[in-house]
Tab-separated table of C-alpha atoms in Angstrom:
chain	number	residue	atom	x	y	z
A	7	SER	CA	99.536	105.635	-80.154
A	8	ILE	CA	98.284	101.802	-81.615
A	9	HIS	CA	99.082	101.233	-84.895
A	10	PRO	CA	96.253	98.842	-86.188
A	11	PRO	CA	96.819	96.922	-90.064
A	12	ARG	CA	96.098	100.001	-92.717
A	13	ARG	CA	91.950	98.956	-94.114
A	14	CYS	CA	91.815	98.649	-97.827
A	15	ALA	CA	89.223	99.967	-99.953
A	16	GLY	CA	87.230	96.711	-101.853
A	17	ASP	CA	86.138	93.483	-102.288
A	18	ALA	CA	85.453	92.751	-98.140
A	19	ALA	CA	87.744	89.167	-98.500
A	20	LEU	CA	90.590	90.417	-100.607
A	21	CYS	CA	90.556	93.449	-97.496
A	22	GLU	CA	90.982	90.692	-94.823
A	23	HIS	CA	93.518	88.868	-96.699
A	24	LEU	CA	95.936	91.906	-97.522
A	25	ASP	CA	95.352	93.566	-93.973
A	26	ARG	CA	96.291	89.576	-92.391
A	27	ARG	CA	99.250	89.907	-94.495
A	28	HIS	CA	100.258	93.588	-93.373
A	29	ALA	CA	99.741	92.620	-89.553
A	30	MET	CA	102.212	89.566	-89.863
A	31	LYS	CA	104.939	91.700	-91.602
A	32	MET	CA	104.320	95.200	-89.410
A	33	GLY	CA	104.320	92.556	-85.969
A	34	ASN	CA	102.116	93.358	-83.209
A	35	PRO	CA	99.704	96.786	-82.541
A	36	LEU	CA	101.604	98.816	-80.162
A	37	VAL	CA	100.873	101.363	-77.347
A	38	VAL	CA	103.972	104.026	-76.831
A	39	ASP	CA	103.890	105.683	-74.251
A	40	ASP	CA	106.378	107.814	-71.743
A	41	GLY	CA	109.520	105.572	-73.159
A	42	GLU	CA	107.123	102.606	-72.387
A	43	VAL	CA	106.200	99.683	-75.335
A	44	SER	CA	102.895	97.789	-74.898
A	45	ILE	CA	102.251	95.090	-77.422
A	46	LEU	CA	99.428	93.496	-77.795
A	47	LEU	CA	99.563	89.871	-78.467
A	48	SER	CA	97.715	87.290	-80.142
A	49	ASP	CA	95.897	85.942	-77.430
A	50	GLY	CA	94.949	89.759	-76.302
A	51	SER	CA	97.197	90.484	-73.311
A	52	VAL	CA	99.987	92.522	-73.297
A	53	ALA	CA	103.996	92.631	-73.373
A	54	LEU	CA	106.297	95.473	-71.958
A	55	ILE	CA	109.409	96.672	-72.945
A	56	ASP	CA	111.664	100.075	-73.351
A	57	ALA	CA	110.770	102.077	-75.925
A	58	ALA	CA	114.585	101.829	-76.756
A	59	ASP	CA	113.976	98.219	-77.538
A	60	LEU	CA	110.333	98.756	-80.378
A	61	PRO	CA	112.983	98.750	-83.443
A	62	LEU	CA	114.257	95.522	-82.543
A	63	VAL	CA	111.092	93.971	-81.516
A	64	ALA	CA	108.613	95.512	-83.883
A	65	PRO	CA	108.809	93.832	-87.031
A	66	HIS	CA	108.067	90.219	-85.630
A	67	LYS	CA	104.218	88.758	-84.445
A	68	TRP	CA	104.466	87.721	-80.743
A	69	SER	CA	102.305	85.525	-78.937
A	70	ALA	CA	101.926	84.805	-75.168
A	71	VAL	CA	103.208	81.155	-74.428
A	72	CYS	CA	102.135	79.476	-71.488
A	73	VAL	CA	104.851	77.277	-70.025
A	74	SER	CA	104.035	74.777	-66.999
A	75	GLY	CA	105.324	72.105	-65.331
A	76	ARG	CA	103.680	69.148	-63.446
A	77	LYS	CA	104.172	70.581	-60.714
A	78	SER	CA	104.276	74.540	-60.925
A	79	LEU	CA	101.888	77.272	-60.970
A	80	PRO	CA	101.743	78.085	-65.390
A	81	ARG	CA	103.761	81.537	-66.062
A	82	PHE	CA	103.643	83.488	-69.266
A	83	TYR	CA	106.658	84.102	-71.548
A	84	VAL	CA	106.384	85.875	-75.020
A	85	ARG	CA	107.518	84.203	-78.052
A	86	ALA	CA	107.876	84.760	-81.643
A	87	ARG	CA	108.881	82.630	-84.782
A	88	ILE	CA	112.059	83.993	-86.294
A	89	ALA	CA	113.676	82.258	-89.515
A	90	GLY	CA	112.431	79.389	-88.694
A	91	ARG	CA	113.231	79.304	-84.844
A	92	ASP	CA	111.464	80.118	-81.594
A	93	VAL	CA	112.584	82.926	-79.911
A	94	TYR	CA	111.231	84.068	-76.442
A	95	LEU	CA	111.634	87.760	-76.123
A	96	HIS	CA	113.466	88.665	-73.481
A	97	LYS	CA	116.111	86.158	-74.231
A	98	MET	CA	116.616	88.298	-77.472
A	99	LEU	CA	116.685	91.366	-75.187
A	100	VAL	CA	119.920	90.112	-73.033
A	101	SER	CA	121.454	87.735	-74.534
A	102	GLY	CA	124.205	85.218	-74.067
A	103	VAL	CA	122.897	84.649	-70.293
A	104	ARG	CA	120.315	83.281	-68.543
A	105	VAL	CA	117.319	85.517	-67.803
A	106	ASP	CA	115.438	86.097	-64.514
A	107	HIS	CA	112.320	88.512	-64.810
A	108	ARG	CA	112.721	90.169	-60.971
A	109	ASP	CA	108.363	90.615	-60.872
A	110	GLY	CA	108.164	87.116	-62.243
A	111	ASP	CA	105.830	88.054	-65.057
A	112	GLY	CA	107.323	87.089	-68.206
A	113	ARG	CA	105.222	89.460	-70.403
A	114	ASN	CA	107.311	91.976	-68.444
A	115	ASN	CA	110.628	92.887	-70.550
A	116	ARG	CA	111.337	96.353	-69.967
A	117	ARG	CA	115.141	96.528	-69.001
A	118	GLY	CA	114.657	97.185	-65.282
A	119	ASN	CA	113.076	93.941	-64.535
A	120	LEU	CA	115.326	91.733	-66.761
A	121	ARG	CA	118.753	90.583	-64.938
A	122	PRO	CA	121.009	88.323	-65.687
A	123	CYS	CA	121.220	84.908	-62.921
A	124	THR	CA	122.289	81.420	-62.533
A	125	HIS	CA	119.377	78.312	-62.635
A	126	SER	CA	119.649	78.221	-58.833
A	127	GLN	CA	118.725	81.849	-58.579
A	128	ASN	CA	116.224	82.027	-60.999
A	129	SER	CA	114.713	78.630	-59.434
A	130	HIS	CA	114.226	80.820	-56.415
A	131	ASN	CA	112.133	83.442	-57.784
A	132	ARG	CA	109.026	81.329	-58.229
A	133	PRO	CA	105.824	81.089	-56.700
A	134	HIS	CA	104.855	77.877	-54.942
A	135	GLN	CA	104.138	74.959	-56.456
A	136	ARG	CA	100.703	73.701	-57.465
A	137	ASN	CA	100.847	71.058	-55.888
A	138	SER	CA	101.394	72.167	-52.080
A	139	LYS	CA	99.001	71.774	-49.395
A	140	THR	CA	100.312	75.176	-47.426
A	141	GLY	CA	100.095	77.093	-50.661
A	142	VAL	CA	103.262	78.419	-49.154
A	143	LYS	CA	106.394	77.893	-50.996
A	144	GLY	CA	109.327	75.908	-49.272
A	145	VAL	CA	106.779	74.834	-46.093
A	146	SER	CA	104.710	71.325	-46.022
A	147	PHE	CA	102.313	69.269	-43.866
A	148	ASP	CA	103.983	66.512	-41.595
A	149	ALA	CA	100.412	64.522	-40.786
A	150	GLU	CA	102.284	62.168	-39.015
A	151	ARG	CA	103.660	64.935	-36.365
A	152	SER	CA	101.050	67.155	-37.329
A	153	LYS	CA	103.930	70.101	-37.985
A	154	TYR	CA	104.692	72.050	-40.509
A	155	THR	CA	108.279	71.745	-42.134
A	156	ALA	CA	109.793	74.599	-43.266
A	157	CYS	CA	112.995	73.685	-45.971
A	158	PHE	CA	115.073	75.814	-47.833
A	159	VAL	CA	117.207	74.481	-50.415
A	160	ASN	CA	120.095	76.296	-52.780
A	161	GLN	CA	122.137	74.534	-55.188
A	162	GLY	CA	121.783	71.195	-53.713
A	163	VAL	CA	122.127	71.914	-49.952
A	164	LYS	CA	119.627	72.269	-47.665
A	165	ILE	CA	119.961	75.596	-45.558
A	166	ILE	CA	116.857	74.755	-43.601
A	167	HIS	CA	115.116	72.103	-42.888
A	168	LYS	CA	112.823	72.118	-39.600
A	169	ARG	CA	109.394	70.888	-38.078
A	170	PHE	CA	107.315	74.030	-36.534
A	171	ASP	CA	104.268	74.011	-34.739
A	172	THR	CA	102.474	76.171	-37.066
A	173	LEU	CA	102.041	77.174	-40.240
A	174	ALA	CA	103.265	80.998	-39.626
A	175	GLU	CA	106.391	79.709	-37.657
A	176	ALA	CA	107.554	77.947	-41.018
A	177	GLU	CA	106.444	80.400	-43.276
A	178	ALA	CA	108.754	82.815	-41.306
A	179	ALA	CA	111.612	80.695	-40.817
A	180	TYR	CA	111.601	79.731	-44.858
A	181	LYS	CA	111.629	83.358	-45.726
A	182	ALA	CA	114.181	83.620	-43.385
A	183	ALA	CA	116.248	81.343	-45.156
A	184	ALA	CA	115.476	82.155	-48.785
A	185	LEU	CA	116.031	86.297	-47.784
A	186	ALA	CA	119.709	85.056	-46.566
A	187	THR	CA	120.508	83.220	-49.348
A	188	ALA	CA	119.238	83.947	-52.261
A	189	GLY	CA	118.906	88.027	-51.024
A	190	GLN	CA	116.994	89.808	-53.811
A	191	PHE	CA	116.374	86.276	-56.013
A	192	ALA	CA	114.243	85.119	-52.932
A	193	TYR	CA	110.606	85.071	-54.249
A	194	GLU	CA	109.812	86.505	-50.323
A	195	ALA	CA	111.964	89.421	-51.958
A	196	ARG	CA	109.416	90.918	-54.210
Protein backbone atom coordinates (compact mmCIF):
# COMPACT_ATOMS: atom_id res chain seq x y z
CA SER A 1 0.00 0.00 0.00
CA ILE A 2 1.15 3.58 -0.69
CA HIS A 3 2.10 5.71 2.32
CA PRO A 4 1.55 9.40 1.33
CA PRO A 5 2.24 12.29 3.71
CA ARG A 6 -0.58 12.89 6.21
CA ARG A 7 -2.99 15.74 5.42
CA CYS A 8 -3.65 18.42 7.99
CA ALA A 9 -6.67 20.66 8.45
CA GLY A 10 -6.52 24.46 8.51
CA ASP A 11 -4.43 27.07 6.71
CA ALA A 12 -3.36 25.79 3.24
CA ALA A 13 0.20 27.23 3.44
CA LEU A 14 0.74 25.73 6.89
CA CYS A 15 -0.62 22.37 5.72
CA GLU A 16 1.73 22.37 2.74
CA HIS A 17 4.69 23.19 5.01
CA LEU A 18 3.79 20.42 7.47
CA ASP A 19 3.26 17.93 4.64
CA ARG A 20 6.73 18.75 3.22
CA ARG A 21 8.35 18.34 6.65
CA HIS A 22 6.52 15.03 7.18
CA ALA A 23 7.51 13.76 3.72
CA MET A 24 11.15 14.67 4.35
CA LYS A 25 11.14 13.06 7.78
CA MET A 26 9.38 9.89 6.66
CA GLY A 27 11.27 9.37 3.40
CA ASN A 28 9.61 8.48 0.11
CA PRO A 29 6.14 7.10 -0.71
CA LEU A 30 6.32 3.28 -0.76
CA VAL A 31 4.40 0.40 -2.29
CA VAL A 32 4.88 -2.99 -0.61
CA ASP A 33 3.88 -5.99 -2.70
CA ASP A 34 4.72 -9.65 -2.08
CA GLY A 35 8.17 -9.21 -0.49
CA GLU A 36 9.18 -6.38 -2.83
CA VAL A 37 9.08 -2.65 -2.12
CA SER A 38 8.78 0.07 -4.77
CA ILE A 39 10.13 3.44 -3.66
CA LEU A 40 8.81 6.49 -5.50
CA LEU A 41 11.83 8.71 -6.12
CA SER A 42 11.89 12.50 -6.33
CA ASP A 43 12.04 12.46 -10.16
CA GLY A 44 8.98 10.21 -10.43
CA SER A 45 10.92 7.03 -11.21
CA VAL A 46 10.82 3.92 -9.00
CA ALA A 47 13.53 2.06 -7.09
CA LEU A 48 13.11 -1.53 -5.98
CA ILE A 49 14.27 -3.19 -2.74
CA ASP A 50 13.40 -6.33 -0.80
CA ALA A 51 10.84 -5.91 1.98
CA ALA A 52 13.45 -7.09 4.52
CA ASP A 53 15.49 -3.93 3.78
CA LEU A 54 12.57 -1.55 4.40
CA PRO A 55 13.48 -0.62 8.03
CA LEU A 56 16.97 0.42 6.89
CA VAL A 57 15.79 2.37 3.83
CA ALA A 58 12.41 3.91 4.79
CA PRO A 59 13.60 6.76 7.06
CA HIS A 60 15.63 8.42 4.29
CA LYS A 61 14.68 10.61 1.31
CA TRP A 62 15.96 8.88 -1.83
CA SER A 63 16.41 10.37 -5.29
CA ALA A 64 17.56 9.13 -8.68
CA VAL A 65 20.98 10.38 -9.74
CA CYS A 66 22.21 10.27 -13.33
CA VAL A 67 25.86 9.28 -13.59
CA SER A 68 27.40 9.70 -17.01
CA GLY A 69 30.91 10.03 -18.32
CA ARG A 70 32.02 11.66 -21.56
CA LYS A 71 31.81 8.36 -23.42
CA SER A 72 29.37 6.30 -21.36
CA LEU A 73 25.62 6.11 -21.71
CA PRO A 74 23.70 7.62 -18.77
CA ARG A 75 23.23 5.32 -15.76
CA PHE A 76 20.91 5.96 -12.84
CA TYR A 77 21.55 5.16 -9.20
CA VAL A 78 19.61 5.86 -6.01
CA ARG A 79 21.12 8.25 -3.46
CA ALA A 80 20.21 9.90 -0.16
CA ARG A 81 21.88 12.54 1.98
CA ILE A 82 22.50 10.92 5.39
CA ALA A 83 24.39 12.67 8.19
CA GLY A 84 25.83 15.17 5.70
CA ARG A 85 27.11 12.49 3.29
CA ASP A 86 25.83 11.19 -0.04
CA VAL A 87 25.00 7.50 0.38
CA TYR A 88 24.14 5.23 -2.54
CA LEU A 89 21.41 2.70 -1.83
CA HIS A 90 23.27 -0.31 -3.26
CA LYS A 91 26.33 0.51 -1.14
CA MET A 92 24.17 0.84 1.97
CA LEU A 93 22.66 -2.59 1.38
CA VAL A 94 25.93 -4.36 0.50
CA SER A 95 28.63 -2.49 2.39
CA GLY A 96 32.38 -2.90 2.27
CA VAL A 97 32.66 -4.17 -1.31
CA ARG A 98 32.21 -2.93 -4.87
CA VAL A 99 28.68 -3.79 -6.02
CA ASP A 100 27.38 -4.74 -9.45
CA HIS A 101 23.73 -4.60 -10.54
CA ARG A 102 23.19 -7.84 -12.50
CA ASP A 103 20.61 -6.27 -14.82
CA GLY A 104 22.51 -2.99 -15.16
CA ASP A 105 19.66 -0.98 -13.62
CA GLY A 106 20.98 1.07 -10.69
CA ARG A 107 17.41 1.57 -9.44
CA ASN A 108 16.89 -2.19 -8.98
CA ASN A 109 18.40 -2.76 -5.53
CA ARG A 110 16.79 -6.08 -4.66
CA ARG A 111 19.35 -8.39 -3.04
CA GLY A 112 19.07 -10.90 -5.89
CA ASN A 113 20.17 -8.19 -8.34
CA LEU A 114 23.21 -7.07 -6.31
CA ARG A 115 26.48 -8.95 -6.26
CA PRO A 116 30.02 -8.22 -5.10
CA CYS A 117 32.50 -7.65 -7.92
CA THR A 118 35.88 -6.28 -8.88
CA HIS A 119 36.30 -3.05 -10.86
CA SER A 120 37.08 -5.10 -13.96
CA GLN A 121 33.96 -7.25 -13.57
CA ASN A 122 31.81 -4.16 -13.05
CA SER A 123 33.25 -2.64 -16.23
CA HIS A 124 32.31 -5.71 -18.26
CA ASN A 125 28.66 -5.34 -17.26
CA ARG A 126 28.11 -2.10 -19.19
CA PRO A 127 26.53 -1.41 -22.58
CA HIS A 128 28.39 0.06 -25.55
CA GLN A 129 29.76 3.58 -25.25
CA ARG A 130 27.73 6.56 -26.36
CA ASN A 131 30.30 7.43 -29.06
CA SER A 132 30.18 3.94 -30.64
CA LYS A 133 29.81 4.18 -34.42
CA THR A 134 28.60 0.57 -34.70
CA GLY A 135 26.26 0.52 -31.70
CA VAL A 136 27.86 -2.76 -30.64
CA LYS A 137 30.04 -3.05 -27.53
CA GLY A 138 33.65 -3.93 -28.35
CA VAL A 139 33.27 -3.51 -32.12
CA SER A 140 34.59 -0.60 -34.18
CA PHE A 141 34.81 0.05 -37.91
CA ASP A 142 38.24 0.40 -39.55
CA ALA A 143 37.47 2.69 -42.50
CA GLU A 144 40.96 2.33 -44.07
CA ARG A 145 40.55 -1.44 -44.39
CA SER A 146 36.73 -1.49 -44.62
CA LYS A 147 36.67 -4.07 -41.82
CA TYR A 148 35.05 -4.39 -38.41
CA THR A 149 37.39 -4.83 -35.45
CA ALA A 150 36.41 -6.82 -32.38
CA CYS A 151 38.45 -5.97 -29.28
CA PHE A 152 37.97 -7.39 -25.77
CA VAL A 153 40.34 -6.43 -22.94
CA ASN A 154 40.38 -8.00 -19.49
CA GLN A 155 42.53 -6.45 -16.74
CA GLY A 156 44.74 -4.73 -19.31
CA VAL A 157 45.28 -7.84 -21.46
CA LYS A 158 43.83 -8.01 -24.98
CA ILE A 159 41.87 -11.24 -25.23
CA ILE A 160 40.76 -10.62 -28.80
CA HIS A 161 41.75 -7.94 -31.30
CA LYS A 162 40.77 -9.15 -34.74
CA ARG A 163 39.25 -7.79 -37.97
CA PHE A 164 36.15 -9.19 -39.70
CA ASP A 165 34.31 -8.56 -42.94
CA THR A 166 30.89 -8.12 -41.33
CA LEU A 167 29.51 -6.49 -38.21
CA ALA A 168 27.74 -9.76 -37.30
CA GLU A 169 31.03 -11.72 -37.35
CA ALA A 170 32.82 -9.12 -35.22
CA GLU A 171 29.92 -8.96 -32.76
CA ALA A 172 29.84 -12.77 -32.43
CA ALA A 173 33.61 -12.89 -31.81
CA TYR A 174 33.42 -10.17 -29.16
CA LYS A 175 30.50 -11.86 -27.41
CA ALA A 176 32.29 -15.23 -27.39
CA ALA A 177 35.43 -13.65 -25.88
CA ALA A 178 33.40 -11.68 -23.32
CA LEU A 179 31.38 -14.69 -22.20
CA ALA A 180 34.45 -16.96 -22.04
CA THR A 181 36.46 -14.43 -20.03
CA ALA A 182 33.96 -12.42 -17.96
CA GLY A 183 31.31 -15.15 -17.64
CA GLN A 184 28.24 -14.01 -15.70
CA PHE A 185 29.61 -10.44 -15.52
CA ALA A 186 29.67 -10.05 -19.30
CA TYR A 187 27.03 -7.56 -20.47
CA GLU A 188 26.18 -10.09 -23.14
CA ALA A 189 25.25 -12.69 -20.48
CA ARG A 190 22.04 -10.80 -19.61
